[in-house]
Short mmCIF file of C-alpha atoms in Angstrom, two decimals:
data_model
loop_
_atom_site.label_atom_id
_atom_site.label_comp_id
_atom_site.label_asym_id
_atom_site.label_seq_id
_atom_site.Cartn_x
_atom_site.Cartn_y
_atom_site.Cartn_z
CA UNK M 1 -157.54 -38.86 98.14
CA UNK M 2 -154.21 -37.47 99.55
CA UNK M 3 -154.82 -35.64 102.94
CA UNK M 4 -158.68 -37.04 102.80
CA UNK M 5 -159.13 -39.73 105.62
CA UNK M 6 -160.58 -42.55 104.23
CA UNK M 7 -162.55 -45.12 106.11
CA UNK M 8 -163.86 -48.15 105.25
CA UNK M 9 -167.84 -49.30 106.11
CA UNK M 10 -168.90 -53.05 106.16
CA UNK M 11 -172.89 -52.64 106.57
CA UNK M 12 -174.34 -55.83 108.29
CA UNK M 13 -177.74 -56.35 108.20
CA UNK M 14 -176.85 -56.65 112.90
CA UNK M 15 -173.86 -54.78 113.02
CA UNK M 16 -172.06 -51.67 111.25
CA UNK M 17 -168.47 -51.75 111.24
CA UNK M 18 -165.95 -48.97 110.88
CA UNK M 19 -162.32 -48.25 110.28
CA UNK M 20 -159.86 -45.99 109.02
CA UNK M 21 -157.33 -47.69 106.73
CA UNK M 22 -154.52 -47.92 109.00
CA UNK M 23 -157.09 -49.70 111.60
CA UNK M 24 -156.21 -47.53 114.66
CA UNK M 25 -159.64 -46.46 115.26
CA UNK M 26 -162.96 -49.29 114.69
CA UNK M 27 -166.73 -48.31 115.05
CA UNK M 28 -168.32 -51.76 115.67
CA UNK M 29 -172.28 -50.83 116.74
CA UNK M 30 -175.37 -52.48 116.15
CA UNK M 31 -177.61 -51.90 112.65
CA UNK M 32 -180.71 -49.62 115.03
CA UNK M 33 -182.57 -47.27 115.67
CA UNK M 34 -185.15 -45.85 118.27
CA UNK M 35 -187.70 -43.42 117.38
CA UNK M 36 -190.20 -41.94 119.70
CA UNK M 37 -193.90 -41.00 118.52
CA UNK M 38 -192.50 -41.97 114.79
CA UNK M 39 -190.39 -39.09 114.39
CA UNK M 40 -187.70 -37.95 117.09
CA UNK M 41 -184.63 -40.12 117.09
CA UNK M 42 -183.37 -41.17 120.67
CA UNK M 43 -180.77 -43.91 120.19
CA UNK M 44 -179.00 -45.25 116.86
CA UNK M 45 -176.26 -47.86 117.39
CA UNK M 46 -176.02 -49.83 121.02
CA UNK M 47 -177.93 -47.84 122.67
CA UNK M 48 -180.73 -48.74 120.23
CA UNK M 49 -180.32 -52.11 121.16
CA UNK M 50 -180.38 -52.06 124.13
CA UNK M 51 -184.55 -50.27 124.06
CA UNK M 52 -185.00 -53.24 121.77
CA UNK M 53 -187.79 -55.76 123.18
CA UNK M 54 -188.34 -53.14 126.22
CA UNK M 55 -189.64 -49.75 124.19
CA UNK M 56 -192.91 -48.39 125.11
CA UNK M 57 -195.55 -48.56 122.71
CA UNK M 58 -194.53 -44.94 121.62
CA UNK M 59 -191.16 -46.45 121.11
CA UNK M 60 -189.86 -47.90 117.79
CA UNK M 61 -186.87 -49.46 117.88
CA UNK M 62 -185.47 -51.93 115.26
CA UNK M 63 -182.73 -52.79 112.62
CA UNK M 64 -183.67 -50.04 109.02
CA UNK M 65 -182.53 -53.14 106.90
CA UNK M 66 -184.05 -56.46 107.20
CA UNK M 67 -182.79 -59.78 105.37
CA UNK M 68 -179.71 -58.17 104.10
CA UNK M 69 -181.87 -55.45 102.08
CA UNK M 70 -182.95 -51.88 103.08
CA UNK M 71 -186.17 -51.74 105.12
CA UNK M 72 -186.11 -48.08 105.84
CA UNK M 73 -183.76 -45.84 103.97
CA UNK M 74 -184.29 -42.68 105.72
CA UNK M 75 -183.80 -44.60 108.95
CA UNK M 76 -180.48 -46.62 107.58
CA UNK M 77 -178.93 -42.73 106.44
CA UNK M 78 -179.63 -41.75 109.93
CA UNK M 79 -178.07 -44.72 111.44
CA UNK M 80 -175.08 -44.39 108.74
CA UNK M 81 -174.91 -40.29 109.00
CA UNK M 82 -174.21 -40.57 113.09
CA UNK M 83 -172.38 -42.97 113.14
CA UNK M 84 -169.66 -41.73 110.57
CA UNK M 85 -170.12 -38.30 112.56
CA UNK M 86 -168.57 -40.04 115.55
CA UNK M 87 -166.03 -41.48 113.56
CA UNK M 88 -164.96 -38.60 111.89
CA UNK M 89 -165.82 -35.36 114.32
CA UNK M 90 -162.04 -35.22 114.95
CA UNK M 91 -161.21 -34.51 111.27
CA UNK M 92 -163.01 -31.55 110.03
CA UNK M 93 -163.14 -32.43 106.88
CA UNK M 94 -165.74 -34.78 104.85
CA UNK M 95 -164.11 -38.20 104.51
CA UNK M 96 -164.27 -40.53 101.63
CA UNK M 97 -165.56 -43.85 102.34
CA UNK M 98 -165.70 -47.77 100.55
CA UNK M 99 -168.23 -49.40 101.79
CA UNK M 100 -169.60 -53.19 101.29
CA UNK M 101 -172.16 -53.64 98.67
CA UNK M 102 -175.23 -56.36 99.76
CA UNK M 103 -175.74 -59.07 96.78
CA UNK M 104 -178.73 -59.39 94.56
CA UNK M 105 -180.62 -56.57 95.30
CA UNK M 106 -183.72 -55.46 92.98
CA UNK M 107 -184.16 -52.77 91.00
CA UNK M 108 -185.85 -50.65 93.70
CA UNK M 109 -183.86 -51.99 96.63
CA UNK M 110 -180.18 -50.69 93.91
CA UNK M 111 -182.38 -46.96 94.02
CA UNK M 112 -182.72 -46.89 97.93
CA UNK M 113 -179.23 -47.76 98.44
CA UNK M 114 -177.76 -45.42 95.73
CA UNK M 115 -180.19 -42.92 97.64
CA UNK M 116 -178.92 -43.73 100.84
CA UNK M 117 -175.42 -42.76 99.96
CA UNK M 118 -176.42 -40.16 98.02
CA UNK M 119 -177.58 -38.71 101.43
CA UNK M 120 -174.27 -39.02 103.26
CA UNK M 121 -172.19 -36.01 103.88
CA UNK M 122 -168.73 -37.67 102.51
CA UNK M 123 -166.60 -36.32 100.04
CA UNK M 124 -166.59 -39.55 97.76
CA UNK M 125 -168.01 -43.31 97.80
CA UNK M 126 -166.52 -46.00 96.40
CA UNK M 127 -168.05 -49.80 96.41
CA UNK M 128 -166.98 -53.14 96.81
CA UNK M 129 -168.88 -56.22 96.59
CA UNK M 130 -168.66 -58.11 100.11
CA UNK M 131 -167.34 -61.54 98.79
CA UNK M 132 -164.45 -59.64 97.24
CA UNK M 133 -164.22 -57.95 100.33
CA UNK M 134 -164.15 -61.01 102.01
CA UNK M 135 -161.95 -62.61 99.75
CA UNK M 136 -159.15 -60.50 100.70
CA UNK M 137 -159.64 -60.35 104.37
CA UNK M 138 -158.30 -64.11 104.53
CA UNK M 139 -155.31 -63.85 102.12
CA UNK M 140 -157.11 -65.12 99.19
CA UNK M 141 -155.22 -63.72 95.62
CA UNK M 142 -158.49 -62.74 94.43
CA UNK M 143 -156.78 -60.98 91.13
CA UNK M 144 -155.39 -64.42 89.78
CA UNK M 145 -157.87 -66.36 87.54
CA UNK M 146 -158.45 -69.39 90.14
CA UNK M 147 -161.82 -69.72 91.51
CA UNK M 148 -162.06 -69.37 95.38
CA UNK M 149 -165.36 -69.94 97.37
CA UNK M 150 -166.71 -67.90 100.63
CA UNK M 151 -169.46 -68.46 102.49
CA UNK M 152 -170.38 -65.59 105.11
CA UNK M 153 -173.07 -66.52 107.63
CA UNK M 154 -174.19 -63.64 109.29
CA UNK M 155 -177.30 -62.88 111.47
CA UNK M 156 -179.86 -62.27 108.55
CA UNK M 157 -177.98 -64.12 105.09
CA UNK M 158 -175.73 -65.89 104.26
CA UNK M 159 -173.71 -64.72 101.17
CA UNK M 160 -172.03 -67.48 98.83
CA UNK M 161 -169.30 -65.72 96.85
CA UNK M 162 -167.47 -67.51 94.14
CA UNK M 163 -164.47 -65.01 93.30
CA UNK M 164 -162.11 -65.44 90.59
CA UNK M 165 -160.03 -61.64 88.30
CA UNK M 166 -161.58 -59.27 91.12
CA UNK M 167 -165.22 -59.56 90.73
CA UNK M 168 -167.89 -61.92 92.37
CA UNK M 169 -168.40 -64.45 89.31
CA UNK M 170 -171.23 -65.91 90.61
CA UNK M 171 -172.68 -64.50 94.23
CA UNK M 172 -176.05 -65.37 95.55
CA UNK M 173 -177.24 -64.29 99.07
CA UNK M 174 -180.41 -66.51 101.27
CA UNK M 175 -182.01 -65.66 104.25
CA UNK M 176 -180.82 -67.88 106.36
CA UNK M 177 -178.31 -66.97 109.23
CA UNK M 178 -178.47 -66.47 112.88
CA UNK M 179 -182.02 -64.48 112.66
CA UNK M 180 -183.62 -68.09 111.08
CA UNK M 181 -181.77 -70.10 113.93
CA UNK M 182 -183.15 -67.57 116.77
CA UNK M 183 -186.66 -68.30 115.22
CA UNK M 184 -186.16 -72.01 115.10
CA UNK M 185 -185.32 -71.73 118.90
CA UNK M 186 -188.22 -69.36 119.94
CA UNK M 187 -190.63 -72.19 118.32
CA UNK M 188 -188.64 -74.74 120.02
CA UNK M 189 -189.32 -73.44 123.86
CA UNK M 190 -192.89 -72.68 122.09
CA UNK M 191 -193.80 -76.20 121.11
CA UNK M 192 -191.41 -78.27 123.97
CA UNK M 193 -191.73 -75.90 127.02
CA UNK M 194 -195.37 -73.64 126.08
CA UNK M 195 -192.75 -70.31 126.52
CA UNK M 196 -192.13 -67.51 124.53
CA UNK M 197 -189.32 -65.83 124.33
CA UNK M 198 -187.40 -62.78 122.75
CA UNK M 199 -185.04 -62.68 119.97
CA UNK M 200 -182.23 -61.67 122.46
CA UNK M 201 -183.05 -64.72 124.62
CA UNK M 202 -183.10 -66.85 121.93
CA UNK M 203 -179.75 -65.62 120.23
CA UNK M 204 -177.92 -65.79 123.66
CA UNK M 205 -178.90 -69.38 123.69
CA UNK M 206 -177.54 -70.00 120.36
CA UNK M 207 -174.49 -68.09 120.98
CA UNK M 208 -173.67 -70.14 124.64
CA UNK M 209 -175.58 -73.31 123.52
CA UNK M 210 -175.61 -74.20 120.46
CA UNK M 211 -173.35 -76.27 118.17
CA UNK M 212 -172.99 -78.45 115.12
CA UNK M 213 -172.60 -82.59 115.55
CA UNK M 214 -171.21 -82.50 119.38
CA UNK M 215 -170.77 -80.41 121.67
CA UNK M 216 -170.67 -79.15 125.64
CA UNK M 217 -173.62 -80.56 127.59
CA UNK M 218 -175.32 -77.84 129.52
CA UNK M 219 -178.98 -76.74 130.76
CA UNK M 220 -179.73 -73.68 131.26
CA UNK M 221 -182.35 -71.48 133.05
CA UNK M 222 -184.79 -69.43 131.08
CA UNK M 223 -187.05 -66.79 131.83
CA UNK M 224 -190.04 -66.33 129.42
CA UNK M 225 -193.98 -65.45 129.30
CA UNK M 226 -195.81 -69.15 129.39
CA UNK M 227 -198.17 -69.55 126.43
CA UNK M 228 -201.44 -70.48 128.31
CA UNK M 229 -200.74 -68.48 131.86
CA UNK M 230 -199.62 -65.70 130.07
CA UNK M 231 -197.50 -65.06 133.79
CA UNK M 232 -193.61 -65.60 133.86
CA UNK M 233 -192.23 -68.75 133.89
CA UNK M 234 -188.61 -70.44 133.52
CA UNK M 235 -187.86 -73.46 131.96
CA UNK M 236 -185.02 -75.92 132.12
CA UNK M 237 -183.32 -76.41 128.39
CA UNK M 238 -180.61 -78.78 127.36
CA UNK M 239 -178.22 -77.46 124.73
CA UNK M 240 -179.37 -80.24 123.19
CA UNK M 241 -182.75 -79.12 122.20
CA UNK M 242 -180.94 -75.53 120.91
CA UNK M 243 -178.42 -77.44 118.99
CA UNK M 244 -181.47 -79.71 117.20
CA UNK M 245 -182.95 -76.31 116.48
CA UNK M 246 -180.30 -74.86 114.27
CA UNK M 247 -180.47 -78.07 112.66
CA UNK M 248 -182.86 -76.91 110.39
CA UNK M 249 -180.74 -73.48 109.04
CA UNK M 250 -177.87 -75.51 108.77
CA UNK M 251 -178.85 -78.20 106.37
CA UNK M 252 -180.67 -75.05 104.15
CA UNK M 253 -176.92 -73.63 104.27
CA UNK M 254 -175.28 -76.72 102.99
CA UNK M 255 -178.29 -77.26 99.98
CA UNK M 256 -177.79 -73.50 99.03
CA UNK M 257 -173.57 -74.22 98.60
CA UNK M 258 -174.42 -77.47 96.60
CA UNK M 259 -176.43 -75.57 94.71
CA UNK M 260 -174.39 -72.70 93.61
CA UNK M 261 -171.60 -75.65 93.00
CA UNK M 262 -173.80 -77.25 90.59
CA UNK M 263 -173.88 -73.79 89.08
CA UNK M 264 -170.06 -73.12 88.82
CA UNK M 265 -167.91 -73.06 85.96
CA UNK M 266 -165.99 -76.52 85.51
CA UNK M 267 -162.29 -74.86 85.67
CA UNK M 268 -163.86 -72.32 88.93
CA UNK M 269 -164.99 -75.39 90.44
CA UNK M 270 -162.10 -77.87 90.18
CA UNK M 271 -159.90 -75.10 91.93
CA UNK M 272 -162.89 -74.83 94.60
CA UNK M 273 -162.97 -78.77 95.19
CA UNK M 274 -158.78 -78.21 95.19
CA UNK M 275 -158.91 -75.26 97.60
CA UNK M 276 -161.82 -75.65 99.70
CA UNK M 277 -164.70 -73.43 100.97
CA UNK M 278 -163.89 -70.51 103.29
CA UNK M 279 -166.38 -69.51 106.13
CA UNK M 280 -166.75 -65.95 107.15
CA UNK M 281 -169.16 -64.47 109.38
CA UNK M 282 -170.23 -64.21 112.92
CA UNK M 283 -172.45 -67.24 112.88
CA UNK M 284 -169.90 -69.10 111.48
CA UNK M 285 -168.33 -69.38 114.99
CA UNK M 286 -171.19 -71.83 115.76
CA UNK M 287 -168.63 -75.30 116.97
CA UNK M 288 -168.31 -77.66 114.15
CA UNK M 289 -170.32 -76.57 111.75
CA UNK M 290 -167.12 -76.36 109.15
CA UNK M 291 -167.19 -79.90 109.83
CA UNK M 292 -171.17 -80.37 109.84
CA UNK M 293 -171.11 -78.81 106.57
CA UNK M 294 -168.28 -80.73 105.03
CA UNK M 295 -169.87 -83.75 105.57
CA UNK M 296 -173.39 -82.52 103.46
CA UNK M 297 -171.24 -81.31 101.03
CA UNK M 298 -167.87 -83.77 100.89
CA UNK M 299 -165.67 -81.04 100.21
CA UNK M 300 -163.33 -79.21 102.31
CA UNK M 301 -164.35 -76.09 104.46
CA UNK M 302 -162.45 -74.23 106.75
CA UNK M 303 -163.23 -71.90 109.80
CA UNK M 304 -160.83 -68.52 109.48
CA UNK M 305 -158.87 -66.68 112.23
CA UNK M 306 -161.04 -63.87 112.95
CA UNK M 307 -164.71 -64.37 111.23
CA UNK M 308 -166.55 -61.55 112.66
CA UNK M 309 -164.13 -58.70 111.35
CA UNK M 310 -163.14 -60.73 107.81
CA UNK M 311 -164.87 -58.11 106.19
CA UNK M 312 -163.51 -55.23 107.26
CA UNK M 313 -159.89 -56.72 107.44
CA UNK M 314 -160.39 -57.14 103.81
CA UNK M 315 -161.35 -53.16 103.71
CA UNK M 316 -158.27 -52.43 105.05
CA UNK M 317 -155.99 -54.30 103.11
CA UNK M 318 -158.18 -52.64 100.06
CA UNK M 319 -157.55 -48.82 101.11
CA UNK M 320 -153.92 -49.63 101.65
CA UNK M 321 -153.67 -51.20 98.13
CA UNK M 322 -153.49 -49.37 94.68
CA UNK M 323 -154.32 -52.03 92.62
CA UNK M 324 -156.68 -53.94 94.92
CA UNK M 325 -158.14 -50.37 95.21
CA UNK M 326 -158.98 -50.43 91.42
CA UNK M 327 -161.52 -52.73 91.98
CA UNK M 328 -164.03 -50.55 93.46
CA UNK M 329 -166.69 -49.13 91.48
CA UNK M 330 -168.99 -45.99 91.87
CA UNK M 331 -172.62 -45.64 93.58
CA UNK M 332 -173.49 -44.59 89.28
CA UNK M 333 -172.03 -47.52 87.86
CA UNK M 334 -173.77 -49.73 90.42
CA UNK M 335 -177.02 -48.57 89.36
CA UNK M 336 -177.11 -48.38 85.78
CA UNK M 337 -179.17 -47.01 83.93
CA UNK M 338 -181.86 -47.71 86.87
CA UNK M 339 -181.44 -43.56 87.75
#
């Protein structure tokens, strides 16, 4: 790798993130794409997102993967393709890249993302698995034989990563995350206020509105289409109806922990109980729901420093680390035999 840049890619099922490994230059864009007439790309990245909900008809625009999994390959090596071109047009040269690897996949969903990479014009790919990645990104000695516990909430899963000697020893990913608390709030101003709204609505209620337990008392304004008019309306909502919404995601979060506890060695688990249970993840910054969750699951859990870029710090501190570097693996051995 010597005189090869080397960037690091944490692929989010709402947001790619991108760095080089001495983190002087960061790509952070939305997971999107637009398409006109189904074949002539117009946006990828922000830009995409912000044609979401207001396309034309002849106007596609949408995330290629969809509850942490690929939903469109071709689309997801288009969004991955320009987006490393404007990270790398400076250097002239084809980087090599570690990227995160997305937890319990199939068998079909391992051949579209070895295909996807496959695709990429990159010199070499190495893998990680995003709970190691994770893992690292808050200080965690993830090479020792303790057992450590991470759960990233993100907008469309929520990956539960127990790590212990460098690898994910048990790992399961749900679809639950900020994408299952927007719904819950769209049905919300459905059934209470006979308004629908958009997913963007929704999530910048969540995002200003919502919390775990307590929180700030607001109302707030919003615009929508009302269900029997069909003509604009507005309606007046407490936070307290959006925080009641999330409810719902929340208490699936904290069965889905107990239930990969219940599933962890003895020895793993007594240093988990000792150690407590890391949160990662965007969502995560919902208020008090370290504490929310604590209480379902009566051990400790605690919020990190910087949640939405835990990932990708851990990417760094992996490219800038021979022997954490070992534990990468390539796109072949990630597959198998399933090529």
């Amino acid at each position: 790798m010597l005189f090869r840049k080397i960037c690091g890619i944490d692929l989010g099922n709402d947001t790619i993130k991108i760095a080089d490994k001495k983190k002087k230059r960061i790509i952070c864009e939305k997971n999107m794409i637009a398409i006109r007439n189904k074949s002539d790309v117009i946006a990828v990245g922000g830009k995409a997102y912000a044609i979401f909900e207001k396309a034309p008809a002849c106007v596609e625009a949408g995330s290629p993967m969809k509850n942490g999994s690929i939903a469109n390959g071709g689309n997801l090596e288009i969004v991955l393709s320009q987006l490393l071109k404007r990270f790398t047009h400076l250097l002239g040269r084809k980087p090599n890249i570690i990227i995160t690897v997305p937890m319990e996949l199939s068998e079909i969903e391992m051949r579209a993302f070895y295909k996807v990479l496959a695709g990429l014009k990159v010199h070499k790919v190495g893998l990680i698995e995003k709970g190691v990645a994770d893992a690292v990104g808050i200080g965690m000695p993830v090479l020792s034989q303790a057992g450590n516990m991470i759960v990233n909430i993100g907008s469309a899963t929520t990956g539960i990563s127990v790590v212990s000697e460098g690898k994910v020893i048990l790992g399961r990913q749900h679809t639950l995350g900020g994408d299952s608390m927007d719904e819950e709030i769209v049905t919300m101003l459905r059934r209470q206020h006979s308004l629908n709204i958009g997913k963007k609505t929704a999530e910048m209620l969540r995002v200003e509105m919502g919390y775990l337990l307590d929180g700030q008392k607001q109302m707030r304004k919003v615009y929508g289409i009302h269900t029997i008019s069909g003509l604009p309306r507005y309606a007046v909502v407490p936070s307290e109806d959006v925080s009641a919404a999330i409810n719902n995601t929340v208490d699936a979060i904290a069965d889905a922990i107990l239930a990969t506890l219940q599933r962890t060695p003895p020895q793993l688990l007594e240093n988990i109980r000792h150690n407590g249970i890391y949160l990662s993840g965007g969502v995560s910054l919902t208020p008090n729901i370290a504490y929310y969750l604590q209480e379902k699951t009566a051990i400790p859990i605690y919020n990190i420093p910087d949640p939405i870029f835990n990932t990708m710090n851990g990417l760094v501190e992996i490219m800038n680390d021979k022997e954490l570097r070992k534990l990468t693996f390539s796109p072949k051995d990630y597959v198998g035999n399933l090529i």
